[in-house]
């Protein structure tokens, strides 16, 4: 068993390649194989968001704190707050991030291997919609 007391998550920068703004990853569990459960805390600074992407086996998001939004390729947009849960099925193209005025932290649960990133960033027009 591994127990990390509160404050024991080691946050690392998510990097800039697939994100707009500053995003932090906090790994919650080892990932012994590339297709094992990937359990990740993700912290978005205000205005930060992912690029458009999809997940091979889908994704569960659980919003821990703050405010954000998620949008799918068909234009559906949902505002997020603490306690909300989002499931995007396998292959559904989407993005998620914080609002302009708030941080957001969510848990991300995926299996099936790495995120499939689209080339395009989320435009300001889509972000502000
Ligand atoms: Mn996602």
mmCIF file of N, CA and C and ligand atoms in Angstrom:
data_model
loop_
_atom_site.group_PDB
_atom_site.id
_atom_site.type_symbol
_atom_site.label_atom_id
_atom_site.label_comp_id
_atom_site.label_asym_id
_atom_site.label_seq_id
_atom_site.Cartn_x
_atom_site.Cartn_y
_atom_site.Cartn_z
ATOM 1 N N UNK A 1 0.853 -1.194 0.000
ATOM 2 C CA UNK A 1 0.000 0.000 0.000
ATOM 3 C C UNK A 1 0.882 1.234 0.000
ATOM 4 N N UNK A 2 0.410 2.210 -0.747
ATOM 5 C CA UNK A 2 1.067 3.516 -0.709
ATOM 6 C C UNK A 2 0.050 4.528 -0.208
ATOM 7 N N UNK A 3 0.397 5.239 0.841
ATOM 8 C CA UNK A 3 -0.479 6.300 1.346
ATOM 9 C C UNK A 3 0.269 7.610 1.289
ATOM 10 N N UNK A 4 -0.342 8.589 0.652
ATOM 11 C CA UNK A 4 0.217 9.941 0.677
ATOM 12 C C UNK A 4 -0.767 10.826 1.421
ATOM 13 N N UNK A 5 -0.329 11.441 2.494
ATOM 14 C CA UNK A 5 -1.200 12.326 3.264
ATOM 15 C C UNK A 5 -1.511 13.575 2.448
ATOM 16 N N UNK A 6 -2.516 14.311 2.879
ATOM 17 C CA UNK A 6 -2.927 15.538 2.191
ATOM 18 C C UNK A 6 -1.710 16.417 1.927
ATOM 19 N N UNK A 7 -1.631 16.951 0.748
ATOM 20 C CA UNK A 7 -0.482 17.774 0.377
ATOM 21 C C UNK A 7 0.641 16.975 -0.245
ATOM 22 N N UNK A 8 0.471 15.661 -0.362
ATOM 23 C CA UNK A 8 1.541 14.804 -0.854
ATOM 24 C C UNK A 8 1.588 14.619 -2.358
ATOM 25 N N UNK A 9 0.673 15.257 -3.068
ATOM 26 C CA UNK A 9 0.697 15.146 -4.528
ATOM 27 C C UNK A 9 1.826 16.017 -5.072
ATOM 28 N N UNK A 10 2.615 15.439 -5.971
ATOM 29 C CA UNK A 10 3.728 16.192 -6.570
ATOM 30 C C UNK A 10 3.282 16.749 -7.916
ATOM 31 N N UNK A 11 2.966 18.031 -7.937
ATOM 32 C CA UNK A 11 2.444 18.691 -9.145
ATOM 33 C C UNK A 11 3.590 19.051 -10.077
ATOM 34 N N UNK A 12 3.418 18.718 -11.342
ATOM 35 C CA UNK A 12 4.436 19.044 -12.352
ATOM 36 C C UNK A 12 3.764 19.787 -13.504
ATOM 37 N N UNK A 13 4.489 20.695 -14.168
ATOM 38 C CA UNK A 13 3.892 21.418 -15.296
ATOM 39 C C UNK A 13 3.491 20.455 -16.411
ATOM 40 N N UNK A 14 2.313 20.694 -16.972
ATOM 41 C CA UNK A 14 1.827 19.825 -18.050
ATOM 42 C C UNK A 14 2.542 20.112 -19.360
ATOM 43 N N UNK A 15 3.258 21.208 -19.428
ATOM 44 C CA UNK A 15 3.916 21.562 -20.676
ATOM 45 C C UNK A 15 2.981 22.362 -21.561
ATOM 46 N N UNK A 16 3.499 22.874 -22.633
ATOM 47 C CA UNK A 16 2.748 23.825 -23.455
ATOM 48 C C UNK A 16 2.225 23.216 -24.742
ATOM 49 N N UNK A 17 2.737 22.034 -25.118
ATOM 50 C CA UNK A 17 2.446 21.540 -26.467
ATOM 51 C C UNK A 17 0.958 21.348 -26.723
ATOM 52 N N UNK A 18 0.239 20.840 -25.731
ATOM 53 C CA UNK A 18 -1.165 20.480 -25.955
ATOM 54 C C UNK A 18 -2.134 21.298 -25.102
ATOM 55 N N UNK A 19 -1.643 22.418 -24.564
ATOM 56 C CA UNK A 19 -2.465 23.236 -23.672
ATOM 57 C C UNK A 19 -2.305 24.711 -24.007
ATOM 58 N N UNK A 20 -3.333 25.486 -23.669
ATOM 59 C CA UNK A 20 -3.244 26.941 -23.685
ATOM 60 C C UNK A 20 -3.265 27.391 -22.236
ATOM 61 N N UNK A 21 -2.326 28.220 -21.819
ATOM 62 C CA UNK A 21 -2.245 28.647 -20.427
ATOM 63 C C UNK A 21 -1.509 27.624 -19.589
ATOM 64 N N UNK A 22 -1.499 27.870 -18.278
ATOM 65 C CA UNK A 22 -0.700 27.022 -17.381
ATOM 66 C C UNK A 22 -1.552 25.938 -16.750
ATOM 67 N N UNK A 23 -1.068 24.701 -16.912
ATOM 68 C CA UNK A 23 -1.780 23.513 -16.434
ATOM 69 C C UNK A 23 -0.774 22.643 -15.684
ATOM 70 N N UNK A 24 -1.238 22.040 -14.587
ATOM 71 C CA UNK A 24 -0.385 21.203 -13.738
ATOM 72 C C UNK A 24 -0.976 19.812 -13.639
ATOM 73 N N UNK A 25 -0.099 18.802 -13.662
ATOM 74 C CA UNK A 25 -0.510 17.404 -13.490
ATOM 75 C C UNK A 25 -0.056 16.914 -12.120
ATOM 76 N N UNK A 26 -0.939 16.212 -11.441
ATOM 77 C CA UNK A 26 -0.604 15.565 -10.175
ATOM 78 C C UNK A 26 -0.924 14.085 -10.262
ATOM 79 N N UNK A 27 0.066 13.260 -10.625
ATOM 80 C CA UNK A 27 -0.194 11.808 -10.737
ATOM 81 C C UNK A 27 -0.642 11.232 -9.395
ATOM 82 N N UNK A 28 -1.701 10.414 -9.436
ATOM 83 C CA UNK A 28 -2.276 9.855 -8.215
ATOM 84 C C UNK A 28 -1.915 8.396 -8.010
ATOM 85 N N UNK A 29 -1.470 7.724 -9.054
ATOM 86 C CA UNK A 29 -1.200 6.291 -8.951
ATOM 87 C C UNK A 29 -0.149 5.920 -9.979
ATOM 88 N N UNK A 30 0.625 4.881 -9.695
ATOM 89 C CA UNK A 30 1.572 4.411 -10.708
ATOM 90 C C UNK A 30 0.824 3.911 -11.935
ATOM 91 N N UNK A 31 1.453 3.964 -13.075
ATOM 92 C CA UNK A 31 0.851 3.457 -14.310
ATOM 93 C C UNK A 31 1.821 2.429 -14.883
ATOM 94 N N UNK A 32 1.721 1.159 -14.389
ATOM 95 C CA UNK A 32 2.744 0.161 -14.725
ATOM 96 C C UNK A 32 2.812 -0.170 -16.203
ATOM 97 N N UNK A 33 1.689 -0.055 -16.899
ATOM 98 C CA UNK A 33 1.692 -0.263 -18.350
ATOM 99 C C UNK A 33 1.053 0.958 -18.997
ATOM 100 N N UNK A 34 1.371 1.213 -20.258
ATOM 101 C CA UNK A 34 0.798 2.391 -20.918
ATOM 102 C C UNK A 34 -0.727 2.390 -20.969
ATOM 103 N N UNK A 35 -1.328 1.163 -20.935
ATOM 104 C CA UNK A 35 -2.787 1.101 -21.015
ATOM 105 C C UNK A 35 -3.444 0.907 -19.648
ATOM 106 N N UNK A 36 -2.651 0.975 -18.563
ATOM 107 C CA UNK A 36 -3.224 0.874 -17.220
ATOM 108 C C UNK A 36 -4.041 2.117 -16.894
ATOM 109 N N UNK A 37 -4.796 2.004 -15.800
ATOM 110 C CA UNK A 37 -5.527 3.172 -15.316
ATOM 111 C C UNK A 37 -4.581 4.356 -15.136
ATOM 112 N N UNK A 38 -4.942 5.479 -15.765
ATOM 113 C CA UNK A 38 -4.204 6.718 -15.554
ATOM 114 C C UNK A 38 -5.087 7.628 -14.703
ATOM 115 N N UNK A 39 -4.720 7.773 -13.431
ATOM 116 C CA UNK A 39 -5.472 8.590 -12.472
ATOM 117 C C UNK A 39 -4.648 9.825 -12.175
ATOM 118 N N UNK A 40 -5.206 10.963 -12.537
ATOM 119 C CA UNK A 40 -4.415 12.190 -12.583
ATOM 120 C C UNK A 40 -5.233 13.338 -12.006
ATOM 121 N N UNK A 41 -4.643 14.115 -11.099
ATOM 122 C CA UNK A 41 -5.200 15.422 -10.789
ATOM 123 C C UNK A 41 -4.724 16.398 -11.847
ATOM 124 N N UNK A 42 -5.617 17.269 -12.302
ATOM 125 C CA UNK A 42 -5.242 18.277 -13.294
ATOM 126 C C UNK A 42 -5.706 19.631 -12.771
ATOM 127 N N UNK A 43 -4.764 20.567 -12.678
ATOM 128 C CA UNK A 43 -5.060 21.904 -12.166
ATOM 129 C C UNK A 43 -4.860 22.910 -13.293
ATOM 130 N N UNK A 44 -5.944 23.615 -13.627
ATOM 131 C CA UNK A 44 -5.902 24.639 -14.678
ATOM 132 C C UNK A 44 -5.868 26.010 -14.013
ATOM 133 N N UNK A 45 -4.875 26.827 -14.340
ATOM 134 C CA UNK A 45 -4.908 28.216 -13.897
ATOM 135 C C UNK A 45 -5.997 28.951 -14.684
ATOM 136 N N UNK A 46 -6.454 30.111 -14.208
ATOM 137 C CA UNK A 46 -7.566 30.792 -14.883
ATOM 138 C C UNK A 46 -7.286 30.988 -16.378
ATOM 139 N N UNK A 47 -8.266 30.643 -17.206
ATOM 140 C CA UNK A 47 -8.149 30.791 -18.649
ATOM 141 C C UNK A 47 -7.424 29.665 -19.351
ATOM 142 N N UNK A 48 -6.943 28.680 -18.620
ATOM 143 C CA UNK A 48 -6.179 27.585 -19.237
ATOM 144 C C UNK A 48 -7.126 26.493 -19.729
ATOM 145 N N UNK A 49 -6.725 25.818 -20.783
ATOM 146 C CA UNK A 49 -7.530 24.720 -21.315
ATOM 147 C C UNK A 49 -6.668 23.780 -22.135
ATOM 148 N N UNK A 50 -7.216 22.585 -22.350
ATOM 149 C CA UNK A 50 -6.559 21.607 -23.216
ATOM 150 C C UNK A 50 -6.752 22.018 -24.675
ATOM 151 N N UNK A 51 -5.995 21.410 -25.573
ATOM 152 C CA UNK A 51 -6.329 21.424 -26.992
ATOM 153 C C UNK A 51 -7.467 20.426 -27.233
ATOM 154 N N UNK A 52 -8.016 20.454 -28.429
ATOM 155 C CA UNK A 52 -9.008 19.444 -28.822
ATOM 156 C C UNK A 52 -8.346 18.060 -28.788
ATOM 157 N N UNK A 53 -9.068 17.075 -28.265
ATOM 158 C CA UNK A 53 -8.498 15.732 -28.148
ATOM 159 C C UNK A 53 -9.599 14.697 -27.929
ATOM 160 N N UNK A 54 -9.193 13.431 -27.949
ATOM 161 C CA UNK A 54 -10.091 12.324 -27.602
ATOM 162 C C UNK A 54 -9.284 11.285 -26.821
ATOM 163 N N UNK A 55 -10.013 10.373 -26.171
ATOM 164 C CA UNK A 55 -9.379 9.328 -25.357
ATOM 165 C C UNK A 55 -9.813 7.965 -25.883
ATOM 166 N N UNK A 56 -8.852 7.036 -26.051
ATOM 167 C CA UNK A 56 -9.158 5.745 -26.680
ATOM 168 C C UNK A 56 -10.276 4.969 -25.993
ATOM 169 N N UNK A 57 -10.343 5.016 -24.646
ATOM 170 C CA UNK A 57 -11.410 4.316 -23.907
ATOM 171 C C UNK A 57 -12.342 5.302 -23.214
ATOM 172 N N UNK A 58 -12.361 6.548 -23.633
ATOM 173 C CA UNK A 58 -13.159 7.556 -22.948
ATOM 174 C C UNK A 58 -12.448 8.094 -21.715
ATOM 175 N N UNK A 59 -13.147 8.982 -21.002
ATOM 176 C CA UNK A 59 -12.551 9.661 -19.850
ATOM 177 C C UNK A 59 -13.645 10.006 -18.849
ATOM 178 N N UNK A 60 -13.314 9.845 -17.577
ATOM 179 C CA UNK A 60 -14.152 10.374 -16.503
ATOM 180 C C UNK A 60 -13.426 11.559 -15.881
ATOM 181 N N UNK A 61 -14.136 12.689 -15.782
ATOM 182 C CA UNK A 61 -13.627 13.865 -15.077
ATOM 183 C C UNK A 61 -14.479 14.059 -13.823
ATOM 184 N N UNK A 62 -13.833 14.354 -12.700
ATOM 185 C CA UNK A 62 -14.536 14.685 -11.462
ATOM 186 C C UNK A 62 -13.981 16.023 -10.980
ATOM 187 N N UNK A 63 -14.829 17.025 -10.952
ATOM 188 C CA UNK A 63 -14.366 18.372 -10.613
ATOM 189 C C UNK A 63 -14.238 18.496 -9.098
ATOM 190 N N UNK A 64 -13.029 18.786 -8.640
ATOM 191 C CA UNK A 64 -12.738 18.871 -7.209
ATOM 192 C C UNK A 64 -12.967 20.289 -6.691
ATOM 193 N N UNK A 65 -12.546 21.286 -7.473
ATOM 194 C CA UNK A 65 -12.675 22.669 -7.005
ATOM 195 C C UNK A 65 -12.653 23.620 -8.188
ATOM 196 N N UNK A 66 -13.153 24.823 -7.956
ATOM 197 C CA UNK A 66 -13.096 25.860 -8.969
ATOM 198 C C UNK A 66 -14.237 25.775 -9.965
ATOM 199 N N UNK A 67 -14.017 26.424 -11.103
ATOM 200 C CA UNK A 67 -15.054 26.521 -12.137
ATOM 201 C C UNK A 67 -14.406 26.359 -13.497
ATOM 202 N N UNK A 68 -15.132 25.672 -14.388
ATOM 203 C CA UNK A 68 -14.569 25.451 -15.715
ATOM 204 C C UNK A 68 -15.639 25.140 -16.727
ATOM 205 N N UNK A 69 -15.214 24.598 -17.841
ATOM 206 C CA UNK A 69 -16.155 24.192 -18.877
ATOM 207 C C UNK A 69 -15.578 23.067 -19.707
ATOM 208 N N UNK A 70 -16.481 22.357 -20.349
ATOM 209 C CA UNK A 70 -16.110 21.286 -21.281
ATOM 210 C C UNK A 70 -16.963 21.471 -22.520
ATOM 211 N N UNK A 71 -16.378 21.239 -23.687
ATOM 212 C CA UNK A 71 -17.109 21.405 -24.943
ATOM 213 C C UNK A 71 -16.781 20.231 -25.861
ATOM 214 N N UNK A 72 -17.807 19.745 -26.551
ATOM 215 C CA UNK A 72 -17.593 18.690 -27.535
ATOM 216 C C UNK A 72 -17.612 19.291 -28.933
ATOM 217 N N UNK A 73 -17.160 18.471 -29.893
ATOM 218 C CA UNK A 73 -16.966 18.955 -31.262
ATOM 219 C C UNK A 73 -18.272 19.435 -31.895
ATOM 220 N N UNK A 74 -19.402 18.886 -31.429
ATOM 221 C CA UNK A 74 -20.692 19.324 -31.988
ATOM 222 C C UNK A 74 -21.144 20.659 -31.421
ATOM 223 N N UNK A 75 -20.351 21.258 -30.531
ATOM 224 C CA UNK A 75 -20.651 22.586 -30.007
ATOM 225 C C UNK A 75 -21.312 22.590 -28.649
ATOM 226 N N UNK A 76 -21.712 21.412 -28.145
ATOM 227 C CA UNK A 76 -22.309 21.382 -26.805
ATOM 228 C C UNK A 76 -21.283 21.834 -25.771
ATOM 229 N N UNK A 77 -21.683 22.793 -24.928
ATOM 230 C CA UNK A 77 -20.791 23.342 -23.907
ATOM 231 C C UNK A 77 -21.477 23.243 -22.557
ATOM 232 N N UNK A 78 -20.760 22.770 -21.561
ATOM 233 C CA UNK A 78 -21.304 22.647 -20.208
ATOM 234 C C UNK A 78 -20.374 23.369 -19.246
ATOM 235 N N UNK A 79 -20.953 24.196 -18.376
ATOM 236 C CA UNK A 79 -20.190 24.846 -17.320
ATOM 237 C C UNK A 79 -20.022 23.869 -16.162
ATOM 238 N N UNK A 80 -18.837 23.872 -15.565
ATOM 239 C CA UNK A 80 -18.496 22.898 -14.534
ATOM 240 C C UNK A 80 -18.215 23.578 -13.204
ATOM 241 N N UNK A 81 -18.651 22.927 -12.122
ATOM 242 C CA UNK A 81 -18.270 23.386 -10.790
ATOM 243 C C UNK A 81 -18.023 22.168 -9.912
ATOM 244 N N UNK A 82 -17.514 22.430 -8.716
ATOM 245 C CA UNK A 82 -17.061 21.344 -7.840
ATOM 246 C C UNK A 82 -18.165 20.320 -7.624
ATOM 247 N N UNK A 83 -17.805 19.061 -7.752
ATOM 248 C CA UNK A 83 -18.739 17.966 -7.587
ATOM 249 C C UNK A 83 -19.297 17.428 -8.884
ATOM 250 N N UNK A 84 -19.141 18.195 -9.972
ATOM 251 C CA UNK A 84 -19.646 17.720 -11.265
ATOM 252 C C UNK A 84 -18.815 16.548 -11.777
ATOM 253 N N UNK A 85 -19.468 15.671 -12.501
ATOM 254 C CA UNK A 85 -18.821 14.528 -13.141
ATOM 255 C C UNK A 85 -19.133 14.572 -14.632
ATOM 256 N N UNK A 86 -18.135 14.342 -15.462
ATOM 257 C CA UNK A 86 -18.298 14.316 -16.914
ATOM 258 C C UNK A 86 -17.724 13.001 -17.427
ATOM 259 N N UNK A 87 -18.464 12.337 -18.288
ATOM 260 C CA UNK A 87 -17.922 11.177 -19.003
ATOM 261 C C UNK A 87 -17.943 11.484 -20.487
ATOM 262 N N UNK A 88 -16.790 11.430 -21.122
ATOM 263 C CA UNK A 88 -16.734 11.525 -22.581
ATOM 264 C C UNK A 88 -16.421 10.130 -23.097
ATOM 265 N N UNK A 89 -17.277 9.588 -23.960
ATOM 266 C CA UNK A 89 -17.045 8.234 -24.466
ATOM 267 C C UNK A 89 -15.846 8.159 -25.401
ATOM 268 N N UNK A 90 -15.413 6.944 -25.668
ATOM 269 C CA UNK A 90 -14.279 6.719 -26.561
ATOM 270 C C UNK A 90 -14.490 7.445 -27.878
ATOM 271 N N UNK A 91 -13.478 8.187 -28.269
ATOM 272 C CA UNK A 91 -13.504 8.818 -29.578
ATOM 273 C C UNK A 91 -14.249 10.131 -29.665
ATOM 274 N N UNK A 92 -14.860 10.587 -28.569
ATOM 275 C CA UNK A 92 -15.575 11.873 -28.630
ATOM 276 C C UNK A 92 -14.567 13.023 -28.486
ATOM 277 N N UNK A 93 -14.479 13.843 -29.508
ATOM 278 C CA UNK A 93 -13.514 14.943 -29.505
ATOM 279 C C UNK A 93 -14.044 16.073 -28.626
ATOM 280 N N UNK A 94 -13.172 16.584 -27.757
ATOM 281 C CA UNK A 94 -13.605 17.577 -26.767
ATOM 282 C C UNK A 94 -12.396 18.338 -26.221
ATOM 283 N N UNK A 95 -12.702 19.371 -25.434
ATOM 284 C CA UNK A 95 -11.656 20.030 -24.638
ATOM 285 C C UNK A 95 -12.249 20.360 -23.275
ATOM 286 N N UNK A 96 -11.368 20.618 -22.290
ATOM 287 C CA UNK A 96 -11.820 21.053 -20.974
ATOM 288 C C UNK A 96 -10.821 22.033 -20.396
ATOM 289 N N UNK A 97 -11.317 22.916 -19.534
ATOM 290 C CA UNK A 97 -10.441 23.914 -18.922
ATOM 291 C C UNK A 97 -11.177 24.725 -17.887
ATOM 292 N N UNK A 98 -10.445 25.702 -17.328
ATOM 293 C CA UNK A 98 -11.020 26.590 -16.320
ATOM 294 C C UNK A 98 -11.762 27.727 -17.004
ATOM 295 N N UNK A 99 -12.492 28.504 -16.208
ATOM 296 C CA UNK A 99 -13.050 29.756 -16.711
ATOM 297 C C UNK A 99 -11.968 30.841 -16.645
ATOM 298 N N UNK A 100 -12.268 31.980 -17.258
ATOM 299 C CA UNK A 100 -11.303 33.094 -17.217
ATOM 300 C C UNK A 100 -11.069 33.584 -15.798
ATOM 301 N N UNK A 101 -12.088 33.442 -14.938
ATOM 302 C CA UNK A 101 -12.004 34.031 -13.606
ATOM 303 C C UNK A 101 -11.666 33.055 -12.496
ATOM 304 N N UNK A 102 -11.398 31.813 -12.822
ATOM 305 C CA UNK A 102 -11.228 30.825 -11.753
ATOM 306 C C UNK A 102 -10.239 29.729 -12.127
ATOM 307 N N UNK A 103 -9.548 29.241 -11.138
ATOM 308 C CA UNK A 103 -8.858 27.960 -11.278
ATOM 309 C C UNK A 103 -9.898 26.845 -11.391
ATOM 310 N N UNK A 104 -9.480 25.712 -11.915
ATOM 311 C CA UNK A 104 -10.284 24.491 -11.777
ATOM 312 C C UNK A 104 -9.337 23.322 -11.558
ATOM 313 N N UNK A 105 -9.698 22.472 -10.598
ATOM 314 C CA UNK A 105 -8.991 21.201 -10.443
ATOM 315 C C UNK A 105 -9.985 20.074 -10.685
ATOM 316 N N UNK A 106 -9.610 19.137 -11.563
ATOM 317 C CA UNK A 106 -10.433 17.938 -11.721
ATOM 318 C C UNK A 106 -9.551 16.703 -11.670
ATOM 319 N N UNK A 107 -10.171 15.598 -11.290
ATOM 320 C CA UNK A 107 -9.533 14.296 -11.459
ATOM 321 C C UNK A 107 -9.829 13.826 -12.867
ATOM 322 N N UNK A 108 -8.877 13.146 -13.475
ATOM 323 C CA UNK A 108 -9.032 12.546 -14.797
ATOM 324 C C UNK A 108 -8.729 11.063 -14.673
ATOM 325 N N UNK A 109 -9.678 10.245 -15.103
ATOM 326 C CA UNK A 109 -9.517 8.790 -15.062
ATOM 327 C C UNK A 109 -9.637 8.261 -16.478
ATOM 328 N N UNK A 110 -8.576 7.648 -16.964
ATOM 329 C CA UNK A 110 -8.587 7.065 -18.308
ATOM 330 C C UNK A 110 -7.863 5.722 -18.273
ATOM 331 N N UNK A 111 -8.209 4.894 -19.248
ATOM 332 C CA UNK A 111 -7.446 3.684 -19.543
ATOM 333 C C UNK A 111 -7.253 3.640 -21.051
ATOM 334 N N UNK A 112 -6.488 2.671 -21.514
ATOM 335 C CA UNK A 112 -6.441 2.435 -22.957
ATOM 336 C C UNK A 112 -5.351 3.168 -23.695
ATOM 337 N N UNK A 113 -4.490 3.871 -22.952
ATOM 338 C CA UNK A 113 -3.362 4.485 -23.633
ATOM 339 C C UNK A 113 -3.517 5.986 -23.771
ATOM 340 N N UNK A 114 -2.551 6.585 -24.447
ATOM 341 C CA UNK A 114 -2.429 8.029 -24.415
ATOM 342 C C UNK A 114 -3.556 8.773 -25.133
ATOM 343 N N UNK A 115 -3.745 9.999 -24.674
ATOM 344 C CA UNK A 115 -4.657 10.944 -25.310
ATOM 345 C C UNK A 115 -4.270 11.129 -26.773
ATOM 346 N N UNK A 116 -5.289 11.187 -27.628
ATOM 347 C CA UNK A 116 -5.058 11.459 -29.052
ATOM 348 C C UNK A 116 -5.338 12.937 -29.305
ATOM 349 N N UNK A 117 -4.272 13.677 -29.544
ATOM 350 C CA UNK A 117 -4.406 15.139 -29.682
ATOM 351 C C UNK A 117 -4.699 15.533 -31.117
ATOM 352 N N UNK A 118 -5.611 16.473 -31.283
ATOM 353 C CA UNK A 118 -5.825 17.104 -32.577
ATOM 354 C C UNK A 118 -4.803 18.225 -32.754
ATOM 355 N N UNK A 119 -4.560 18.596 -33.979
ATOM 356 C CA UNK A 119 -3.541 19.613 -34.250
ATOM 357 C C UNK A 119 -3.982 20.993 -33.768
ATOM 358 N N UNK A 120 -5.306 21.247 -33.776
ATOM 359 C CA UNK A 120 -5.740 22.619 -33.538
ATOM 360 C C UNK A 120 -5.912 22.935 -32.056
ATOM 361 N N UNK A 121 -5.506 24.147 -31.690
ATOM 362 C CA UNK A 121 -5.794 24.712 -30.381
ATOM 363 C C UNK A 121 -7.280 25.056 -30.310
ATOM 364 N N UNK A 122 -7.784 25.265 -29.098
ATOM 365 C CA UNK A 122 -9.139 25.773 -28.922
ATOM 366 C C UNK A 122 -9.103 27.276 -29.172
ATOM 367 N N UNK A 123 -9.872 27.717 -30.146
ATOM 368 C CA UNK A 123 -9.868 29.142 -30.482
ATOM 369 C C UNK A 123 -10.496 29.959 -29.341
ATOM 370 N N UNK A 124 -10.143 31.236 -29.278
ATOM 371 C CA UNK A 124 -10.773 32.101 -28.286
ATOM 372 C C UNK A 124 -12.282 32.132 -28.481
ATOM 373 N N UNK A 125 -12.736 32.086 -29.744
ATOM 374 C CA UNK A 125 -14.184 32.110 -30.015
ATOM 375 C C UNK A 125 -14.863 30.881 -29.415
ATOM 376 N N UNK A 126 -14.264 29.692 -29.599
ATOM 377 C CA UNK A 126 -14.841 28.493 -28.984
ATOM 378 C C UNK A 126 -14.755 28.569 -27.470
ATOM 379 N N UNK A 127 -13.614 29.045 -26.961
ATOM 380 C CA UNK A 127 -13.441 29.107 -25.510
ATOM 381 C C UNK A 127 -14.460 30.031 -24.852
ATOM 382 N N UNK A 128 -14.740 31.133 -25.516
ATOM 383 C CA UNK A 128 -15.629 32.126 -24.918
ATOM 384 C C UNK A 128 -17.100 31.844 -25.199
ATOM 385 N N UNK A 129 -17.377 30.832 -26.030
ATOM 386 C CA UNK A 129 -18.790 30.544 -26.390
ATOM 387 C C UNK A 129 -19.577 30.103 -25.167
HETATM 388 MN MN1 LIG B 1 -10.290 14.906 -22.136
#
